[in-house]
Amino acid sequence: MASPSNLMGLRLRVMTDPLRSEIETWFVKRGVPHFIEGYRATTNVWTRCVPALVGLWALGFIIEVGLAENVRLLAVFGAIAAVFACWIIPNRVRKRRSFARPDSIGTIEILFFVLSPAIVSVVIDRDLQRSLLSAVAGAVLLSGVYVSTSYGLVAITRYVLQRLSAQAKLLGKLSSRAIPLLLLITVTIFLTSETWQMSSRLVGASQVATFGLFVLAGGLFLLTRVPGEVAAVESFDLWSEVADHVAGTPADVVHLPEAGNPPEPDMHRGQRLNLVVMALTTQAVQITLVALAVYAFFVLLGLVAIPPATATAFIGSPPHVLASLRWGASTFAVTTELLRVSGFLAAFSGMAFTVYLVTDSTYRAEFASDVSSELRQVLAVRIAYLRHLETVTVANDAQPVNLHKA
């Protein structure tokens, strides 16, 4: 573990190196924060999670304590006030802004987040089983927040959605061949009474479990290919390739050699996993767009082709009509059952589309080319970033270190 003096030196170097800071910010926005040298959970991940953790903690605490009695309401406000006091007082002692994020979050703070609502529940309700469930739920939420923050899931999704026009062009090219085959299968399924009867009974946990099973199966299919994709694009033969890929990024100004070969990537497990998560999330967003297109198609098809009388014959009882329009002798209705059937077939189509992408080499080559280009750019920026750190280290007469090693 680094000593306080080493950590202070690292912070000072980052503060006096605006190019490093700019490149590291780019890594965070692109969803690969693990490419930052010295990236740690206590100082880089949990500190970015503080607003979400506080919000989730307050919500969980209120749910556990309840607002049935005035004394419980006072306990809730007292607990929230205590959290803010624990946040503000240390900042003021250190002469920092009152609501500045803490420099680090360790085991004590994490245990406080997980266990405090459960402990209060034991004190108030004497319900040990409920308290254990609360602690488990807190741990699950904490894990979700950590994974989404540490591996940049939100940043990756935001970046992909910002490029919707390019995604739509790519998906339009692929969908012109893949979606007709999907619709040929799913339209037949859509027009059967068994599908409507089954989907109309998918409520609550059963609906979530069914959709989750499709998502899990599709994710496993993708996961079998993504590590191979990462391995196929992680090496560069020439420095000119690196320069081409860093163009338009903050690393564009880093001086790169013209001769010789770029270093071989030597990523540790967290960095490699971050790349896999980036590829998975990017492709998952694209596949979700296909599923949403299928969902919209079936809602429209059901709206014009499945009137309430036909839906009644399918499910054996009148459907729950959410909105309807009568035009002459025809009735167009949006029903709960129609939305459930469309959602079921959209989830199935998303999984089927994933299978096509994984098993069909033509689809795979076209669909993965965009993802591969993104991965190559990230890896090229990392090489330039490490090159810059080596240059700064030598310029500062510091002890040379091999920054290619994790």
CSV table of C-alpha atoms in Angstrom, one decimal:
chain,number,residue,atom,x,y,z
A,1,MET,CA,0.0,0.0,0.0
A,2,ALA,CA,1.3,3.4,-0.9
A,3,SER,CA,2.4,5.7,1.9
A,4,PRO,CA,0.7,9.1,2.6
A,5,SER,CA,3.7,10.9,1.2
A,6,ASN,CA,3.6,8.9,-2.0
A,7,LEU,CA,-0.1,9.5,-2.4
A,8,MET,CA,0.4,13.2,-1.8
A,9,GLY,CA,3.1,13.2,-4.5
A,10,LEU,CA,0.8,11.5,-6.9
A,11,ARG,CA,-1.9,14.1,-6.3
A,12,LEU,CA,0.6,16.9,-6.8
A,13,ARG,CA,1.8,15.4,-10.1
A,14,VAL,CA,-1.8,15.1,-11.4
A,15,MET,CA,-2.6,18.6,-10.3
A,16,THR,CA,0.5,20.0,-12.2
A,17,ASP,CA,-0.1,17.8,-15.3
A,18,PRO,CA,-3.2,19.1,-17.1
A,19,LEU,CA,-2.7,16.8,-20.0
A,20,ARG,CA,-2.8,13.7,-17.7
A,21,SER,CA,-5.9,15.0,-16.0
A,22,GLU,CA,-7.5,15.6,-19.4
A,23,ILE,CA,-6.8,12.1,-20.7
A,24,GLU,CA,-7.9,10.5,-17.4
A,25,THR,CA,-11.2,12.5,-17.6
A,26,TRP,CA,-11.6,11.1,-21.1
A,27,PHE,CA,-11.1,7.6,-19.8
A,28,VAL,CA,-13.8,8.1,-17.2
A,29,LYS,CA,-16.3,9.5,-19.8
A,30,ARG,CA,-15.6,6.6,-22.2
A,31,GLY,CA,-16.3,4.1,-19.4
A,32,VAL,CA,-12.7,2.8,-18.9
A,33,PRO,CA,-11.7,4.4,-15.6
A,34,HIS,CA,-9.5,1.4,-14.8
A,35,PHE,CA,-7.0,2.6,-17.4
A,36,ILE,CA,-6.0,5.4,-15.0
A,37,GLU,CA,-2.7,4.7,-13.2
A,38,GLY,CA,-3.2,4.4,-9.4
A,39,TYR,CA,-7.0,3.8,-9.8
A,40,ARG,CA,-8.3,2.5,-6.4
A,41,ALA,CA,-11.7,1.7,-5.1
A,42,THR,CA,-11.3,3.7,-1.8
A,43,THR,CA,-10.2,6.9,-3.5
A,44,ASN,CA,-11.6,6.7,-7.0
A,45,VAL,CA,-14.7,4.5,-7.0
A,46,TRP,CA,-16.5,4.9,-3.7
A,47,THR,CA,-15.9,8.7,-3.6
A,48,ARG,CA,-17.7,9.0,-6.9
A,49,CYS,CA,-20.6,6.9,-5.5
A,50,VAL,CA,-21.2,9.1,-2.5
A,51,PRO,CA,-24.3,10.9,-3.8
A,52,ALA,CA,-25.9,7.6,-4.9
A,53,LEU,CA,-24.9,5.9,-1.6
A,54,VAL,CA,-26.4,8.7,0.5
A,55,GLY,CA,-29.6,8.7,-1.4
A,56,LEU,CA,-30.0,4.9,-1.3
A,57,TRP,CA,-29.1,4.8,2.4
A,58,ALA,CA,-31.7,7.5,3.2
A,59,LEU,CA,-34.4,5.7,1.2
A,60,GLY,CA,-33.6,2.3,2.8
A,61,PHE,CA,-33.5,3.8,6.3
A,62,ILE,CA,-36.9,5.4,5.8
A,63,ILE,CA,-38.4,2.2,4.5
A,64,GLU,CA,-37.0,0.2,7.4
A,65,VAL,CA,-37.9,2.7,10.2
A,66,GLY,CA,-41.3,3.6,8.8
A,67,LEU,CA,-43.2,6.8,9.3
A,68,ALA,CA,-46.1,5.5,11.3
A,69,GLU,CA,-45.3,7.3,14.5
A,70,ASN,CA,-43.9,10.8,15.2
A,71,VAL,CA,-40.9,9.3,17.1
A,72,ARG,CA,-39.9,7.3,14.1
A,73,LEU,CA,-40.1,10.4,11.9
A,74,LEU,CA,-37.8,12.2,14.3
A,75,ALA,CA,-35.5,9.2,14.2
A,76,VAL,CA,-35.3,9.4,10.5
A,77,PHE,CA,-34.5,13.1,10.4
A,78,GLY,CA,-32.0,12.6,13.3
A,79,ALA,CA,-30.3,9.9,11.3
A,80,ILE,CA,-30.1,11.9,8.1
A,81,ALA,CA,-28.8,14.9,10.1
A,82,ALA,CA,-26.1,12.6,11.6
A,83,VAL,CA,-25.0,11.5,8.1
A,84,PHE,CA,-24.6,15.2,7.0
A,85,ALA,CA,-22.8,16.0,10.2
A,86,CYS,CA,-20.4,13.1,9.6
A,87,TRP,CA,-19.9,14.5,6.1
A,88,ILE,CA,-19.6,18.2,6.9
A,89,ILE,CA,-17.6,18.2,10.2
A,90,PRO,CA,-14.5,16.3,8.8
A,91,ASN,CA,-14.5,18.6,5.7
A,92,ARG,CA,-14.5,21.8,7.9
A,93,VAL,CA,-11.8,20.4,10.1
A,94,ARG,CA,-9.7,19.8,7.0
A,95,LYS,CA,-10.6,23.3,5.7
A,96,ARG,CA,-12.4,21.9,2.7
A,97,ARG,CA,-15.9,22.9,1.4
A,98,SER,CA,-18.7,21.7,3.6
A,99,PHE,CA,-20.2,19.4,1.0
A,100,ALA,CA,-17.0,18.4,-0.8
A,101,ARG,CA,-16.8,14.7,-1.5
A,102,PRO,CA,-14.5,12.8,0.9
A,103,ASP,CA,-11.0,11.8,-0.3
A,104,SER,CA,-11.5,8.2,0.5
A,105,ILE,CA,-14.2,5.7,1.7
A,106,GLY,CA,-13.2,2.6,3.5
A,107,THR,CA,-14.6,-0.4,5.3
A,108,ILE,CA,-16.2,1.5,8.1
A,109,GLU,CA,-18.3,3.7,5.8
A,110,ILE,CA,-19.3,0.7,3.7
A,111,LEU,CA,-20.4,-1.3,6.8
A,112,PHE,CA,-22.3,1.7,8.0
A,113,PHE,CA,-24.2,1.8,4.7
A,114,VAL,CA,-25.1,-1.9,4.8
A,115,LEU,CA,-25.8,-2.5,8.5
A,116,SER,CA,-27.2,0.8,9.9
A,117,PRO,CA,-30.8,0.4,8.5
A,118,ALA,CA,-30.8,-3.3,9.6
A,119,ILE,CA,-29.6,-2.4,13.1
A,120,VAL,CA,-32.3,0.3,13.5
A,121,SER,CA,-34.9,-2.2,12.3
A,122,VAL,CA,-33.9,-4.6,15.0
A,123,VAL,CA,-34.0,-1.9,17.7
A,124,ILE,CA,-37.5,-0.7,16.6
A,125,ASP,CA,-39.3,-3.8,15.4
A,126,ARG,CA,-37.3,-6.6,17.0
A,127,ASP,CA,-37.6,-8.4,13.6
A,128,LEU,CA,-34.3,-10.2,13.1
A,129,GLN,CA,-35.3,-11.9,9.8
A,130,ARG,CA,-36.4,-8.6,8.3
A,131,SER,CA,-33.1,-7.0,9.4
A,132,LEU,CA,-31.1,-9.8,7.7
A,133,LEU,CA,-33.0,-9.2,4.5
A,134,SER,CA,-32.4,-5.5,4.8
A,135,ALA,CA,-28.6,-6.1,5.1
A,136,VAL,CA,-28.6,-8.5,2.1
A,137,ALA,CA,-30.6,-5.9,0.1
A,138,GLY,CA,-28.1,-3.2,1.1
A,139,ALA,CA,-25.1,-5.4,0.1
A,140,VAL,CA,-26.8,-6.1,-3.3
A,141,LEU,CA,-27.4,-2.4,-3.9
A,142,LEU,CA,-23.9,-1.6,-2.9
A,143,SER,CA,-22.5,-4.2,-5.3
A,144,GLY,CA,-24.6,-2.8,-8.1
A,145,VAL,CA,-23.5,0.8,-7.4
A,146,TYR,CA,-19.8,-0.3,-7.2
A,147,VAL,CA,-19.9,-2.3,-10.5
A,148,SER,CA,-21.8,0.4,-12.5
A,149,THR,CA,-19.4,3.1,-11.2
A,150,SER,CA,-16.1,1.2,-11.2
A,151,TYR,CA,-16.6,-0.2,-14.7
A,152,GLY,CA,-18.3,2.9,-16.2
A,153,LEU,CA,-21.6,1.3,-17.2
A,154,VAL,CA,-23.4,4.7,-17.0
A,155,ALA,CA,-20.7,6.5,-18.9
A,156,ILE,CA,-20.6,3.8,-21.6
A,157,THR,CA,-24.3,3.8,-22.0
A,158,ARG,CA,-24.4,7.6,-22.2
A,159,TYR,CA,-21.7,7.6,-24.9
A,160,VAL,CA,-23.5,5.0,-27.0
A,161,LEU,CA,-26.8,6.8,-26.8
A,162,GLN,CA,-25.1,10.1,-27.8
A,163,ARG,CA,-24.1,8.3,-31.0
A,164,LEU,CA,-27.7,7.1,-31.8
A,165,SER,CA,-27.5,8.4,-35.4
A,166,ALA,CA,-24.5,6.3,-36.2
A,167,GLN,CA,-26.0,3.3,-34.3
A,168,ALA,CA,-29.3,3.7,-36.2
A,169,LYS,CA,-27.4,3.6,-39.5
A,170,LEU,CA,-25.5,0.4,-38.5
A,171,LEU,CA,-28.6,-1.3,-37.1
A,172,GLY,CA,-30.7,-0.3,-40.2
A,173,LYS,CA,-28.1,-2.1,-42.4
A,174,LEU,CA,-28.2,-5.2,-40.3
A,175,SER,CA,-31.8,-5.2,-39.5
A,176,SER,CA,-32.8,-5.1,-43.1
A,177,ARG,CA,-31.6,-8.7,-43.3
A,178,ALA,CA,-32.0,-9.9,-39.7
A,179,ILE,CA,-35.3,-8.5,-38.6
A,180,PRO,CA,-37.4,-9.9,-41.6
A,181,LEU,CA,-36.2,-13.4,-40.5
A,182,LEU,CA,-37.1,-12.6,-36.9
A,183,LEU,CA,-40.5,-11.3,-37.8
A,184,LEU,CA,-41.2,-14.3,-40.0
A,185,ILE,CA,-40.9,-16.4,-36.8
A,186,THR,CA,-42.4,-14.1,-34.2
A,187,VAL,CA,-45.5,-12.9,-36.2
A,188,THR,CA,-46.6,-16.5,-36.3
A,189,ILE,CA,-46.1,-16.8,-32.6
A,190,PHE,CA,-47.9,-13.5,-32.0
A,191,LEU,CA,-51.1,-14.7,-33.8
A,192,THR,CA,-51.6,-17.7,-31.5
A,193,SER,CA,-54.0,-17.8,-28.6
A,194,GLU,CA,-51.5,-19.7,-26.5
A,195,THR,CA,-49.0,-16.8,-26.7
A,196,TRP,CA,-51.6,-14.3,-25.5
A,197,GLN,CA,-52.8,-16.6,-22.7
A,198,MET,CA,-49.3,-17.2,-21.4
A,199,SER,CA,-48.2,-13.5,-21.7
A,200,SER,CA,-51.3,-12.2,-20.1
A,201,ARG,CA,-50.4,-14.2,-17.0
A,202,LEU,CA,-46.9,-12.8,-16.8
A,203,VAL,CA,-47.3,-10.4,-13.9
A,204,GLY,CA,-44.8,-9.1,-11.4
A,205,ALA,CA,-42.0,-11.5,-10.5
A,206,SER,CA,-42.9,-14.0,-13.2
A,207,GLN,CA,-42.7,-11.3,-15.9
A,208,VAL,CA,-39.4,-10.0,-14.6
A,209,ALA,CA,-38.0,-13.6,-14.3
A,210,THR,CA,-39.0,-14.4,-17.9
A,211,PHE,CA,-37.5,-11.3,-19.4
A,212,GLY,CA,-34.5,-11.7,-17.2
A,213,LEU,CA,-34.0,-15.2,-18.6
A,214,PHE,CA,-33.9,-13.9,-22.1
A,215,VAL,CA,-31.5,-11.2,-21.2
A,216,LEU,CA,-29.2,-13.7,-19.3
A,217,ALA,CA,-29.2,-16.1,-22.2
A,218,GLY,CA,-28.3,-13.3,-24.7
A,219,GLY,CA,-25.6,-12.0,-22.4
A,220,LEU,CA,-24.0,-15.5,-22.1
A,221,PHE,CA,-24.0,-15.8,-25.9
A,222,LEU,CA,-22.2,-12.4,-26.2
A,223,LEU,CA,-19.8,-13.2,-23.4
A,224,THR,CA,-18.5,-16.3,-25.3
A,225,ARG,CA,-17.2,-14.0,-28.1
A,226,VAL,CA,-16.3,-10.6,-26.5
A,227,PRO,CA,-13.0,-11.7,-24.8
A,228,GLY,CA,-11.8,-13.0,-28.2
A,229,GLU,CA,-12.7,-9.7,-29.8
A,230,VAL,CA,-10.7,-7.8,-27.2
A,231,ALA,CA,-7.7,-10.1,-27.7
A,232,ALA,CA,-7.9,-9.6,-31.5
A,233,VAL,CA,-7.6,-5.8,-31.4
A,234,GLU,CA,-5.3,-5.1,-28.4
A,235,SER,CA,-2.0,-5.1,-30.3
A,236,PHE,CA,-0.5,-2.4,-32.6
A,237,ASP,CA,2.2,-3.1,-35.1
A,238,LEU,CA,3.2,0.5,-35.8
A,239,TRP,CA,3.3,3.8,-33.9
A,240,SER,CA,1.5,5.3,-36.9
A,241,GLU,CA,-1.5,3.1,-36.1
A,242,VAL,CA,-1.6,4.5,-32.6
A,243,ALA,CA,-1.4,8.0,-33.9
A,244,ASP,CA,-4.3,7.5,-36.3
A,245,HIS,CA,-6.5,6.1,-33.5
A,246,VAL,CA,-5.7,8.9,-30.9
A,247,ALA,CA,-6.6,11.6,-33.4
A,248,GLY,CA,-9.4,13.8,-32.0
A,249,THR,CA,-8.7,12.7,-28.4
A,250,PRO,CA,-6.8,14.5,-25.6
A,251,ALA,CA,-3.9,12.2,-26.3
A,252,ASP,CA,-3.5,13.6,-29.8
A,253,VAL,CA,-0.8,16.1,-28.5
A,254,VAL,CA,1.4,13.4,-27.0
A,255,HIS,CA,4.6,13.0,-28.9
A,256,LEU,CA,4.9,9.5,-30.2
A,257,PRO,CA,7.9,7.9,-31.8
A,258,GLU,CA,7.9,7.4,-35.6
A,259,ALA,CA,10.1,4.4,-35.6
A,260,GLY,CA,10.0,1.1,-33.7
A,261,ASN,CA,7.0,-0.8,-32.4
A,262,PRO,CA,4.5,0.1,-29.7
A,263,PRO,CA,4.8,-1.8,-26.5
A,264,GLU,CA,2.7,-5.0,-26.1
A,265,PRO,CA,-0.3,-4.4,-23.9
A,266,ASP,CA,0.1,-5.8,-20.4
A,267,MET,CA,-3.2,-5.1,-18.8
A,268,HIS,CA,-4.1,-6.4,-15.4
A,269,ARG,CA,-7.4,-8.2,-14.7
A,270,GLY,CA,-9.4,-5.0,-13.8
A,271,GLN,CA,-8.4,-3.3,-17.0
A,272,ARG,CA,-9.1,-6.2,-19.2
A,273,LEU,CA,-12.5,-6.7,-17.5
A,274,ASN,CA,-13.2,-3.0,-18.1
A,275,LEU,CA,-12.7,-3.5,-21.8
A,276,VAL,CA,-15.0,-6.6,-21.8
A,277,VAL,CA,-17.6,-4.6,-19.9
A,278,MET,CA,-17.3,-1.8,-22.4
A,279,ALA,CA,-17.8,-4.2,-25.4
A,280,LEU,CA,-20.7,-6.0,-23.7
A,281,THR,CA,-22.5,-2.8,-22.8
A,282,THR,CA,-22.0,-1.2,-26.2
A,283,GLN,CA,-23.4,-4.3,-27.9
A,284,ALA,CA,-26.2,-4.7,-25.3
A,285,VAL,CA,-27.4,-1.1,-26.1
A,286,GLN,CA,-27.4,-1.9,-29.8
A,287,ILE,CA,-29.4,-5.1,-29.3
A,288,THR,CA,-31.8,-3.3,-27.0
A,289,LEU,CA,-32.5,-0.9,-29.8
A,290,VAL,CA,-33.4,-3.8,-32.1
A,291,ALA,CA,-35.7,-5.2,-29.4
A,292,LEU,CA,-37.4,-1.9,-29.0
A,293,ALA,CA,-38.0,-1.7,-32.7
A,294,VAL,CA,-39.6,-5.1,-32.6
A,295,TYR,CA,-41.7,-4.1,-29.6
A,296,ALA,CA,-43.0,-1.0,-31.4
A,297,PHE,CA,-43.8,-3.1,-34.5
A,298,PHE,CA,-45.9,-5.6,-32.5
A,299,VAL,CA,-47.7,-2.9,-30.6
A,300,LEU,CA,-48.7,-1.3,-33.9
A,301,LEU,CA,-49.6,-4.7,-35.4
A,302,GLY,CA,-51.8,-5.5,-32.4
A,303,LEU,CA,-53.4,-2.1,-32.5
A,304,VAL,CA,-54.6,-2.5,-36.1
A,305,ALA,CA,-55.1,-6.3,-36.3
A,306,ILE,CA,-56.1,-7.5,-32.8
A,307,PRO,CA,-59.3,-5.7,-31.7
A,308,PRO,CA,-60.6,-6.2,-28.2
A,309,ALA,CA,-63.1,-8.9,-29.4
A,310,THR,CA,-60.2,-11.0,-30.9
A,311,ALA,CA,-58.1,-10.4,-27.7
A,312,THR,CA,-61.1,-11.7,-25.7
A,313,ALA,CA,-61.2,-14.9,-27.8
A,314,PHE,CA,-57.5,-15.4,-27.4
A,315,ILE,CA,-57.3,-15.0,-23.6
A,316,GLY,CA,-60.8,-16.2,-22.7
A,317,SER,CA,-61.8,-12.9,-20.9
A,318,PRO,CA,-62.1,-9.2,-21.8
A,319,PRO,CA,-58.7,-7.5,-22.0
A,320,HIS,CA,-57.8,-4.5,-19.9
A,321,VAL,CA,-58.1,-1.5,-22.2
A,322,LEU,CA,-55.7,1.3,-21.5
A,323,ALA,CA,-56.8,3.5,-24.5
A,324,SER,CA,-59.1,3.1,-27.4
A,325,LEU,CA,-60.2,4.8,-30.6
A,326,ARG,CA,-63.4,4.0,-32.6
A,327,TRP,CA,-63.3,4.7,-36.3
A,328,GLY,CA,-66.4,3.7,-38.2
A,329,ALA,CA,-66.9,0.0,-37.5
A,330,SER,CA,-63.4,-0.6,-36.3
A,331,THR,CA,-62.0,-0.3,-32.7
A,332,PHE,CA,-58.3,0.3,-32.1
A,333,ALA,CA,-57.3,-0.4,-28.5
A,334,VAL,CA,-54.1,-0.5,-26.6
A,335,THR,CA,-54.5,-3.2,-23.9
A,336,THR,CA,-52.3,-4.4,-21.1
A,337,GLU,CA,-52.3,-7.9,-22.7
A,338,LEU,CA,-51.0,-6.4,-26.0
A,339,LEU,CA,-48.2,-4.7,-24.2
A,340,ARG,CA,-47.2,-7.9,-22.4
A,341,VAL,CA,-47.3,-10.0,-25.6
A,342,SER,CA,-45.2,-7.4,-27.4
A,343,GLY,CA,-42.7,-7.2,-24.6
A,344,PHE,CA,-42.4,-11.0,-24.5
A,345,LEU,CA,-41.7,-11.2,-28.2
A,346,ALA,CA,-39.4,-8.2,-28.1
A,347,ALA,CA,-37.3,-9.9,-25.4
A,348,PHE,CA,-37.3,-13.2,-27.4
A,349,SER,CA,-36.3,-11.3,-30.6
A,350,GLY,CA,-33.4,-9.6,-28.7
A,351,MET,CA,-32.1,-13.0,-27.6
A,352,ALA,CA,-32.6,-14.5,-31.1
A,353,PHE,CA,-30.8,-11.5,-32.7
A,354,THR,CA,-27.9,-12.0,-30.4
A,355,VAL,CA,-27.7,-15.6,-31.4
A,356,TYR,CA,-27.6,-14.6,-35.1
A,357,LEU,CA,-24.8,-12.1,-34.3
A,358,VAL,CA,-22.7,-14.7,-32.5
A,359,THR,CA,-23.2,-17.6,-34.9
A,360,ASP,CA,-23.3,-15.9,-38.3
A,361,SER,CA,-19.9,-14.7,-39.4
A,362,THR,CA,-21.3,-12.1,-41.8
A,363,TYR,CA,-23.5,-10.4,-39.2
A,364,ARG,CA,-20.7,-10.7,-36.7
A,365,ALA,CA,-18.1,-8.9,-38.9
A,366,GLU,CA,-20.4,-6.0,-39.7
A,367,PHE,CA,-21.9,-5.6,-36.2
A,368,ALA,CA,-18.5,-6.0,-34.4
A,369,SER,CA,-16.6,-3.6,-36.6
A,370,ASP,CA,-18.0,-0.5,-34.8
A,371,VAL,CA,-17.2,-2.0,-31.4
A,372,SER,CA,-13.7,-3.0,-32.5
A,373,SER,CA,-13.0,0.5,-33.6
A,374,GLU,CA,-14.0,1.9,-30.2
A,375,LEU,CA,-11.8,-0.7,-28.4
A,376,ARG,CA,-8.8,0.2,-30.7
A,377,GLN,CA,-9.2,3.9,-29.9
A,378,VAL,CA,-9.3,3.3,-26.2
A,379,LEU,CA,-6.2,1.1,-26.3
A,380,ALA,CA,-4.3,3.5,-28.4
A,381,VAL,CA,-5.1,6.4,-26.0
A,382,ARG,CA,-3.8,4.2,-23.2
A,383,ILE,CA,-0.5,3.6,-25.0
A,384,ALA,CA,-0.1,7.3,-25.6
A,385,TYR,CA,-1.1,8.0,-22.0
A,386,LEU,CA,1.6,5.7,-20.6
A,387,ARG,CA,4.1,7.2,-23.0
A,388,HIS,CA,3.2,10.6,-21.6
A,389,LEU,CA,3.7,9.4,-18.0
A,390,GLU,CA,7.1,8.0,-18.9
A,391,THR,CA,8.1,11.3,-20.5
A,392,VAL,CA,7.0,13.3,-17.4
A,393,THR,CA,8.7,10.9,-15.1
A,394,VAL,CA,12.0,11.2,-16.9
A,395,ALA,CA,11.6,15.0,-17.2
A,396,ASN,CA,11.1,15.3,-13.4
A,397,ASP,CA,14.2,13.2,-12.7
A,398,ALA,CA,12.1,10.7,-10.9
A,399,GLN,CA,13.0,7.0,-10.4
A,400,PRO,CA,12.0,5.3,-13.7
A,401,VAL,CA,9.2,2.8,-13.4
A,402,ASN,CA,7.7,0.4,-15.9
A,403,LEU,CA,4.2,1.9,-16.2
A,404,HIS,CA,3.2,-0.9,-18.7
A,405,LYS,CA,3.0,-3.3,-15.7
A,406,ALA,CA,-0.1,-3.3,-13.5
